[in-house]
XYZ file of C-alpha atoms in Angstrom:
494
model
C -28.480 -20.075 12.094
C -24.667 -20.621 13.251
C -23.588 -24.192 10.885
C -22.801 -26.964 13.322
C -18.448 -27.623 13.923
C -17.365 -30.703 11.596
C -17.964 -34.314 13.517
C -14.722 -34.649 15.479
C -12.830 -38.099 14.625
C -11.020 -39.801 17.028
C -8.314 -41.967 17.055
C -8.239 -45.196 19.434
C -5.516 -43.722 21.817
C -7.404 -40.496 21.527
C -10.330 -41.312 24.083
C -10.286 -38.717 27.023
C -12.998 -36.170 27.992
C -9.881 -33.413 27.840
C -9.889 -34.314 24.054
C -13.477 -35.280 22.869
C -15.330 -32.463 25.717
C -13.145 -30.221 25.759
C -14.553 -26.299 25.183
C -13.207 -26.642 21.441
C -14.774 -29.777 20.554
C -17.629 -29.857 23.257
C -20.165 -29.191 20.393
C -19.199 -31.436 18.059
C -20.184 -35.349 17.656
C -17.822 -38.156 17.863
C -16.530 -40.542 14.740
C -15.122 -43.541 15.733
C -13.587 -46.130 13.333
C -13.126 -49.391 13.917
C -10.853 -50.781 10.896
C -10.191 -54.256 10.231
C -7.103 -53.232 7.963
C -5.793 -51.392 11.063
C -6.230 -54.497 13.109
C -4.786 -57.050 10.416
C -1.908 -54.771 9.728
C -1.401 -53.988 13.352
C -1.269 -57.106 14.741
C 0.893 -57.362 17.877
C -0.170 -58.670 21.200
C -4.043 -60.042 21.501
C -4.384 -57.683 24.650
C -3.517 -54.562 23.511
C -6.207 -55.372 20.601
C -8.479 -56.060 23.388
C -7.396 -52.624 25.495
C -7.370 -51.047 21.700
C -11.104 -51.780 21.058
C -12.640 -52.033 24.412
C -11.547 -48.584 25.071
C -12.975 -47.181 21.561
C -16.091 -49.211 22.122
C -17.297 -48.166 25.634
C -16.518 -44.601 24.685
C -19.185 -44.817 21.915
C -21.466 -46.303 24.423
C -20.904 -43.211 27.073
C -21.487 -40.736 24.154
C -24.697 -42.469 23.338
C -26.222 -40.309 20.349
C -22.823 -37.998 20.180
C -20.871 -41.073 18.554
C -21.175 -42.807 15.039
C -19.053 -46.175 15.623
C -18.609 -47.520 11.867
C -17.041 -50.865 11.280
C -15.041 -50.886 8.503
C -12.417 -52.275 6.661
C -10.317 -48.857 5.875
C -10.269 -45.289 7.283
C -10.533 -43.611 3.578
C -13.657 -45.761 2.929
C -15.309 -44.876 6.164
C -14.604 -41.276 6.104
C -15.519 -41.137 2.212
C -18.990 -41.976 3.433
C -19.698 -39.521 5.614
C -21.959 -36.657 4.357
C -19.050 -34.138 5.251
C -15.345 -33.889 6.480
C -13.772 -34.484 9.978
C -11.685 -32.980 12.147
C -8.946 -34.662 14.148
C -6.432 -34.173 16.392
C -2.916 -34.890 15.379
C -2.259 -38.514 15.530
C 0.772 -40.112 17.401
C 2.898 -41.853 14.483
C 4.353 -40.519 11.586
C 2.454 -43.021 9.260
C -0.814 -41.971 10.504
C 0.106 -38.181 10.443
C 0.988 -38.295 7.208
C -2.385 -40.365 6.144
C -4.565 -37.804 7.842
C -2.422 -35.019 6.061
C -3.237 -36.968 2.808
C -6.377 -37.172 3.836
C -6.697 -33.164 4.620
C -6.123 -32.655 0.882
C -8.749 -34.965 -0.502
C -10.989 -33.182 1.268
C -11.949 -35.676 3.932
C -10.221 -34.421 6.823
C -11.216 -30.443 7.303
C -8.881 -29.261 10.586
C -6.084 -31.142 11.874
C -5.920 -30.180 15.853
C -3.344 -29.737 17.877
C -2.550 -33.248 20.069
C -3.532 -32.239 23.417
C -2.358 -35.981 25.358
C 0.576 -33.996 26.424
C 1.541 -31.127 28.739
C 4.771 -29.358 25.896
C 3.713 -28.269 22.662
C 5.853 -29.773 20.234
C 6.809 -26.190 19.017
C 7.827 -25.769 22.501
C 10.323 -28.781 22.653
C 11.735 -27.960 19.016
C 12.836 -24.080 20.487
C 14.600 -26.049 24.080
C 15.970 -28.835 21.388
C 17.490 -25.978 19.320
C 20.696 -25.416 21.579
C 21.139 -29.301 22.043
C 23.583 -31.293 20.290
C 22.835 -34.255 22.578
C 19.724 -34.566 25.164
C 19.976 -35.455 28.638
C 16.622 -36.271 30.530
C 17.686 -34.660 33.739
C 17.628 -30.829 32.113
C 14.635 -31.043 30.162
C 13.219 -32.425 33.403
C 14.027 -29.410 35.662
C 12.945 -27.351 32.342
C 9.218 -28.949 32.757
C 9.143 -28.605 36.745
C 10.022 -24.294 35.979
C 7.587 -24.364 33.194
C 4.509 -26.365 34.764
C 5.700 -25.219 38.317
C 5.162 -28.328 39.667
C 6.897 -29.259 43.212
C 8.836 -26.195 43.321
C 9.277 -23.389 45.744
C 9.052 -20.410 43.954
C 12.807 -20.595 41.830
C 13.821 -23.785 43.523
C 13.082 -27.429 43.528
C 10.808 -28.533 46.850
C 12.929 -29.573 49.207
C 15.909 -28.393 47.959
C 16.836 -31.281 45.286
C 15.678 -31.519 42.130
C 16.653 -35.637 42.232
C 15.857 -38.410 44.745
C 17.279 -41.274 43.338
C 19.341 -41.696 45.781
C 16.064 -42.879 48.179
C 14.479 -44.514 45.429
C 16.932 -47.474 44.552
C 16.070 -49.777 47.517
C 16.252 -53.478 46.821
C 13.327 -55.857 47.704
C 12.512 -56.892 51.147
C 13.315 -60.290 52.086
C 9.421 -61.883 51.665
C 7.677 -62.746 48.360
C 5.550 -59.329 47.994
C 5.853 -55.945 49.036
C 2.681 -56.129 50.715
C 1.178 -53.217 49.684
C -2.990 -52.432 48.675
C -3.759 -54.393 45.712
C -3.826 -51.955 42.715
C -7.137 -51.036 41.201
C -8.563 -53.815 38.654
C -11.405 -53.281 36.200
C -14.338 -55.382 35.746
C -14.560 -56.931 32.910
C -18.511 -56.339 30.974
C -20.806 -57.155 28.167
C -18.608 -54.423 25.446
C -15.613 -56.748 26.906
C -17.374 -60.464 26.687
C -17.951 -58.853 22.537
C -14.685 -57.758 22.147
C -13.142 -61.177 23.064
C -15.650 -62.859 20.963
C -15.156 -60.238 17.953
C -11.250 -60.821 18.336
C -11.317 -64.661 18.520
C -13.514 -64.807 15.074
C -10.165 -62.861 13.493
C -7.907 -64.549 11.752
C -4.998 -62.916 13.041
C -1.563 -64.029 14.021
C -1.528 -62.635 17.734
C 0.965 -62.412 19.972
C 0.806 -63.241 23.289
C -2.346 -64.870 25.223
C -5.662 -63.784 25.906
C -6.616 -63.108 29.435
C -8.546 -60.892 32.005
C -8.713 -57.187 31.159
C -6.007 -55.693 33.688
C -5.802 -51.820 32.411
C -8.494 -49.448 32.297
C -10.030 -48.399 29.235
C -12.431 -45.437 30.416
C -12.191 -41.984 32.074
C -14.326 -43.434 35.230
C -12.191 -46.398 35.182
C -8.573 -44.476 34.753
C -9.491 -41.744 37.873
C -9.832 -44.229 40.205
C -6.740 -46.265 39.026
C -5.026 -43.162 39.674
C -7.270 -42.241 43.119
C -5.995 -46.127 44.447
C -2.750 -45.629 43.660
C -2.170 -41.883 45.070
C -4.366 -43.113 48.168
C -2.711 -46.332 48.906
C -0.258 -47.324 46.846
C 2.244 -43.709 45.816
C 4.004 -44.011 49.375
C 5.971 -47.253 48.586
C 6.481 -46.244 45.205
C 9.687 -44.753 45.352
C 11.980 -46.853 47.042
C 11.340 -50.292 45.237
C 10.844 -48.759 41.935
C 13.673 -50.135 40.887
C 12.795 -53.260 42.243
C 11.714 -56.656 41.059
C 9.940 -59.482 42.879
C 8.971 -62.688 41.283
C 5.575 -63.284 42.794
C 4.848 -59.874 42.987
C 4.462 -57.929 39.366
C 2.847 -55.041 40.282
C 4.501 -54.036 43.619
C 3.880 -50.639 44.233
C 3.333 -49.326 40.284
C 0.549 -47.086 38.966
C -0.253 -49.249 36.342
C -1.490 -45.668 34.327
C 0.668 -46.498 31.179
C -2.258 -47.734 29.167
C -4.664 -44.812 30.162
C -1.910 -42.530 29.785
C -1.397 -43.653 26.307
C -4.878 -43.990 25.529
C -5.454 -40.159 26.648
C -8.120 -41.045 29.247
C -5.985 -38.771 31.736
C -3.994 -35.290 31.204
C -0.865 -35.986 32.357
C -1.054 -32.517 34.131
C -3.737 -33.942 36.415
C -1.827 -37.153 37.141
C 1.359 -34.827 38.098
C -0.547 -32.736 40.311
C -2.464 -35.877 41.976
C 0.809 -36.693 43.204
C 2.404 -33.280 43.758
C -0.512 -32.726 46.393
C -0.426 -36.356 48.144
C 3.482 -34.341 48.654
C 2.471 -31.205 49.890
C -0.063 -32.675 52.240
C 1.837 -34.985 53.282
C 0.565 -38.088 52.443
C 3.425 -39.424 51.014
C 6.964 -38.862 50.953
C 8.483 -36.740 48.669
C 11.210 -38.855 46.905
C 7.955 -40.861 45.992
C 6.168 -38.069 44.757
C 8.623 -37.235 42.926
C 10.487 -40.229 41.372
C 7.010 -40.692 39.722
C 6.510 -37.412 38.619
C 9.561 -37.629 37.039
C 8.299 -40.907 35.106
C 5.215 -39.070 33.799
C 6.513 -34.916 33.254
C 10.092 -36.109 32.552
C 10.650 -39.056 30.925
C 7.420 -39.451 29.106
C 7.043 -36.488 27.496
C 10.610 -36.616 26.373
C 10.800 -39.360 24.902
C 7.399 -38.503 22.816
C 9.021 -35.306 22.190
C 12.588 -37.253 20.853
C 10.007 -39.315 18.568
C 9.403 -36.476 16.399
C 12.270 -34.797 17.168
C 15.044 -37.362 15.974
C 12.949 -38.012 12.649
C 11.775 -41.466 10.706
C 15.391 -42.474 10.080
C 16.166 -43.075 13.701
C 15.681 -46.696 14.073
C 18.353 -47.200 11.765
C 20.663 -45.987 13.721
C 23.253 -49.010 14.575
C 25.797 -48.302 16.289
C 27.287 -50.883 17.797
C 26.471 -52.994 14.719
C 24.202 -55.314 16.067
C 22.248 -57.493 13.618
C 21.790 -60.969 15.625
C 18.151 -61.625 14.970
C 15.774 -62.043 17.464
C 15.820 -65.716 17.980
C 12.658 -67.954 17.961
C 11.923 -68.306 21.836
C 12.392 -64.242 22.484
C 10.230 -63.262 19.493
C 7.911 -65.717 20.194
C 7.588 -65.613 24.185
C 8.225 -68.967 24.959
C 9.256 -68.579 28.646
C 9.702 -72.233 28.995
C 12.241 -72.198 26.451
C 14.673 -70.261 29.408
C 16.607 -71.187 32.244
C 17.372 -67.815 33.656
C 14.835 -67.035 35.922
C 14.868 -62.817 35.558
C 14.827 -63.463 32.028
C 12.039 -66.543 31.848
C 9.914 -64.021 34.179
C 10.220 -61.506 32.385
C 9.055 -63.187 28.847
C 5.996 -64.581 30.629
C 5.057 -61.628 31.830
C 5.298 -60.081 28.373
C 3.162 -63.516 26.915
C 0.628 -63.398 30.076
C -0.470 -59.433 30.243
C 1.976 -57.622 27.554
C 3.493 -55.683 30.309
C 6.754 -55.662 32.621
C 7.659 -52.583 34.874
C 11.076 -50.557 33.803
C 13.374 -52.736 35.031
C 12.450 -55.674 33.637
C 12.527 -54.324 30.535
C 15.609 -52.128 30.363
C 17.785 -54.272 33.118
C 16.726 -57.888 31.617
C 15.094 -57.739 28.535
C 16.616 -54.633 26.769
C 20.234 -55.836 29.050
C 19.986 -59.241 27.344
C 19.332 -58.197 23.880
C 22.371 -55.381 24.066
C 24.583 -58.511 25.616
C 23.817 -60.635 22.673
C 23.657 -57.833 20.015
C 20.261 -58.066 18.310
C 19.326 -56.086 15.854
C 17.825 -53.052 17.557
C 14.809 -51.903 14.800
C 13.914 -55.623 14.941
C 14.270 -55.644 18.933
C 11.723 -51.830 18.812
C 9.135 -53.516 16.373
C 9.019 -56.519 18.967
C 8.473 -53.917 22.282
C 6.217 -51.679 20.388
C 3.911 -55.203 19.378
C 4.365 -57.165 22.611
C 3.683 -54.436 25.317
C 0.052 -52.737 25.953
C 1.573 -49.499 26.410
C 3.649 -49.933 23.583
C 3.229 -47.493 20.490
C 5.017 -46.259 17.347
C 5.910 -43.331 19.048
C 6.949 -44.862 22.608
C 9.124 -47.286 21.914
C 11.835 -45.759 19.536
C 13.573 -43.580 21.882
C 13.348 -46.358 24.621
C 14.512 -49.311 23.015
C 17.108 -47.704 20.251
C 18.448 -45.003 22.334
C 18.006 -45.645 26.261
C 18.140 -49.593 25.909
C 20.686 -50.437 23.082
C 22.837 -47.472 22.638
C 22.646 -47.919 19.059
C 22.129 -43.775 18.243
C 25.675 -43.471 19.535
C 24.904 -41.482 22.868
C 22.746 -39.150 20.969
C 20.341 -39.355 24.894
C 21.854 -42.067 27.153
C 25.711 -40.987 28.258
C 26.436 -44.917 28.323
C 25.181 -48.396 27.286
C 22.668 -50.113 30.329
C 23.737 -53.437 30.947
C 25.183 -55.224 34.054
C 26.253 -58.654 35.208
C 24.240 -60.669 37.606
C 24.834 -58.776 40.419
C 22.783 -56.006 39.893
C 20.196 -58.714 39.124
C 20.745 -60.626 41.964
C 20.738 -57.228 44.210
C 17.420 -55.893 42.595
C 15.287 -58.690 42.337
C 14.903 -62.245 44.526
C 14.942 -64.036 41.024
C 18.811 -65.392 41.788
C 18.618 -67.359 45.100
C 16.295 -70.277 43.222
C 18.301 -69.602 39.264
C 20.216 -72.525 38.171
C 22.717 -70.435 37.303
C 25.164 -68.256 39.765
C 25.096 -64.815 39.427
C 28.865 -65.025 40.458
C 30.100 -67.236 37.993
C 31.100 -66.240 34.693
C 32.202 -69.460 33.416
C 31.086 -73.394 33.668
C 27.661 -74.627 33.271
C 26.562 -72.555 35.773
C 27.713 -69.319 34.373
C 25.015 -66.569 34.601
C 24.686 -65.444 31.294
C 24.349 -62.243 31.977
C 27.217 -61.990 34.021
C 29.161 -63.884 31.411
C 27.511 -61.669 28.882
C 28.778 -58.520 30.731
C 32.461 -59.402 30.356
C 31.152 -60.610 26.628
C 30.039 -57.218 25.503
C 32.758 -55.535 27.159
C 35.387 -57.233 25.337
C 33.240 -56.679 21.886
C 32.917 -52.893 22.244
C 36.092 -52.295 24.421
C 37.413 -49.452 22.397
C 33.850 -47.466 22.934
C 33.683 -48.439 26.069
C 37.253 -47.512 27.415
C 36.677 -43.912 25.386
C 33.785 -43.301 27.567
C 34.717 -41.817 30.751
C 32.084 -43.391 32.972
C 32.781 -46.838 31.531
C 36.237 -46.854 31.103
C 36.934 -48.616 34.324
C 35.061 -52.022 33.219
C 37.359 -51.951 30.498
C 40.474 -51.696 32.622
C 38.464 -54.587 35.067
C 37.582 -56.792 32.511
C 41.721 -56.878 31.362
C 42.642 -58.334 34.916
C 39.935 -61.159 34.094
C 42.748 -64.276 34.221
C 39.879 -66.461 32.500
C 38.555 -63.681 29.914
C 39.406 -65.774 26.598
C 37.493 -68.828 27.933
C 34.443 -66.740 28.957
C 34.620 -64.948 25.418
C 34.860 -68.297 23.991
C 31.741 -69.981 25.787
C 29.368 -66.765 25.302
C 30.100 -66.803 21.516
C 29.093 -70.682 21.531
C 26.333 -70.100 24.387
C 23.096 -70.643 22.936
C 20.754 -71.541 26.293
C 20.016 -68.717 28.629
């Protein structure tokens, strides 16, 4: 008689039929631990508990008899009770691969698997990484389109480019939405009424509010998210991506980050979703593939950077910026602002724990480089606040893209901008009570006051940096630039 596989454990971003059915672990049943440590030590925003635990308990209720859900307080305890060891899949922090290591030599854990949620092998990225001194997006990009051959034709990028950005940078039209097909929603059931009820008998310091589930959490529910949005909502993608609209927080995005990062889809499917919308054409191709970019390119680098750049990384400083967070950013009080991009954006953290790219790099991340917070306190604050937000997502994003504090190690410059670009990419400006072209009086637009302000603080990196050294040389004709220094150093409303 052949001995049954060990029970396969999964972690709560670990949920997808490509992990728990696929032909290795088809045969085995399903552990799934709910810990209360893990939830008290976790914290973060009440949401992404909600997402967290919905997701892990509606599994176990598809399984039926193939799951053991155990309530506990700690993994160890749980897992010392079984009558055998588990396997699991390589988990996606450095804490928790070490525990399940630790855990692998107590005998508890008998095969650590390979993380399937992502389309390189880590062993892959470590033999491209090997000739890099710094790491540039755009090449490992092309790198994954050759490998995966995915929109090219045969050698060659479809349609000749390997880059639309240049069609993919419109600003917003001149009405309050973009007027697109609603996104899909989920509806909200019983596992979700006992969820909310489990999480408001916690005594827990969340952050955030509580609100209507707005993510899916299952397999069914994550292919059709991704069926709406390739079907009605992938063709307007591309050119507003970069776009922001007040009344309007979705526009034309996929929403997918949470399933992504709970594993419910490959990202291999999602790619070739959206590669075939192209080839049929259903959809433009700069749309195609500005989000194909977001999901083979960027995501999968910056997961790969996570392990890559090692556990010392969010140390990394830089610029030397150690302003704390103050009291209204780390604690979301949007009413607390007078900027409207930036009071938008911190209410849409509080409200649903999620803001689209821009938001985040070109307001939140642009205000916090401005006003030189501390960027591991500024990565432990995205990583808690945002759904999608996890130890190994936000690292790379926030340390190296955002704040420029690993010294160009993957961003050629530092992302911040005055109010123009604000004022150009979102209709947040026309009803702000302060001017996007004023840099000085009361209604000085901090961030174009703050522009000229970090300029003049990092002007020697800055003016070595050939694709920055011209704000430098601007912000030296500025007849007014030791009053505006003078009022950003005092400024302490936004």
């Amino acid at each position: 008689m052949s001995r049954s596989p060990a029970p396969l454990w999964l972690f709560a971003d670990q949920l997808g039929p490509h992990i728990h059915s696929s032909t290795e672990n088809a045969e085995r049943d399903v552990v799934l631990i709910e810990s209360s440590a893990a939830l008290h030590r976790r914290a973060g925003h009440r949401q992404k508990a909600h997402l967290l635990l919905s997701g892990m308990r509606h599994l176990a209720d598809e399984l039926g008899d193939r799951a053991r859900y155990i309530r506990g307080v700690g993994y160890r305890d749980v897992l010392a009770e079984l009558p055998g060891p588990v396997a699991v899949h390589e988990p996606t922090s450095r804490a928790a691969h070490e525990f399940v290591h630790r855990l692998a030599s107590e005998g508890l854990v008998s095969e650590v698997l390979p993380n399937p949620s992502f389309a390189l092998p880590r062993e892959d990225f470590e033999q491209w990484a090997s000739g890099h001194r710094s790491f540039r997006m755009e090449s490992f990009y092309r790198e994954q389109r050759t490998r995966f051959d995915v929109l090219m034709d045969g050698d060659q990028p479809a349609g000749g480019t390997w880059n639309y950005d240049h069609d993919n940078r419109k600003p917003p039209p001149k009405r309050r939405t973009l007027g697109v097909d609603e996104p899909w929603w989920p509806t909200e059931d019983a596992i979700d009424d006992e969820v909310r009820a489990d999480l408001d008998s916690l005594n827990v310091s969340w952050t955030g509010v509580d609100g209507p589930r707005l993510f899916a959490v299952t397999a069914d529910e994550a292919q059709a998210a991704l069926r709406t949005f390739i079907d009605h909502r992938l063709e307007t993608f591309g050119p507003y991506e970069d776009a922001i609209m007040g009344d309007d927080w979705t526009m034309s995005h996929s929403l997918l980050s949470v399933p992504l990062n709970l594993s419910l889809l490959d990202p291999l499917d999602v790619v070739h979703a959206a590669e075939r919308a192209a080839r049929e054409g259903e959809v433009p191709l700069a749309s195609a593939e500005g989000f194909i970019r977001q999901i083979l390119g960027w995501r999968e680098f910056i997961w790969h950077l996570y392990w890559h750049f090692g556990a010392d990384y969010t140390a990394n400083n830089e610029l030397d910026a150690t302003a704390p967070l103050p009291d209204w950013f780390r604690h979301l009080d949007a009413g607390a602002v007078t900027a409207r991009c930036l009071s938008d954006a911190l209410s849409g953290v509080r409200d649903r724990g999620w803001v689209h790219h821009i938001p985040r790099l070109m307001v939140l991340g642009s205000h916090a480089l401005q006003r030189g917070y501390d960027p591991a306190e500024l990565t432990a604050w995205f990583t808690a606040n945002f759904v999608d937000g996890y130890e190994w997502v936000m690292p790379v994003n926030v340390v190296g893209m955002s704040q420029h504090a690993d010294g160009g190690l993957m961003a050629t410059k530092p992302y911040t901008s005055g109010g123009a670009y604000i004022n150009k990419m979102s209709d947040h400006c026309s009803d702000c009570e302060f001017d996007p072209k004023n840099r000085l009086g009361d209604d000085a637009c901090p961030f174009t006051a703050g522009y000229w302000y970090f300029t003049h603080q990092h002007q020697k990196l800055l003016g070595d940096n050939v694709r920055t050294r011209r704000q430098v040389s601007n912000m030296n004709r500025l007849s007014d630039l030791d009053a505006v220094i003078e009022q950003e150093r005092a400024r302490d409303q936004f």
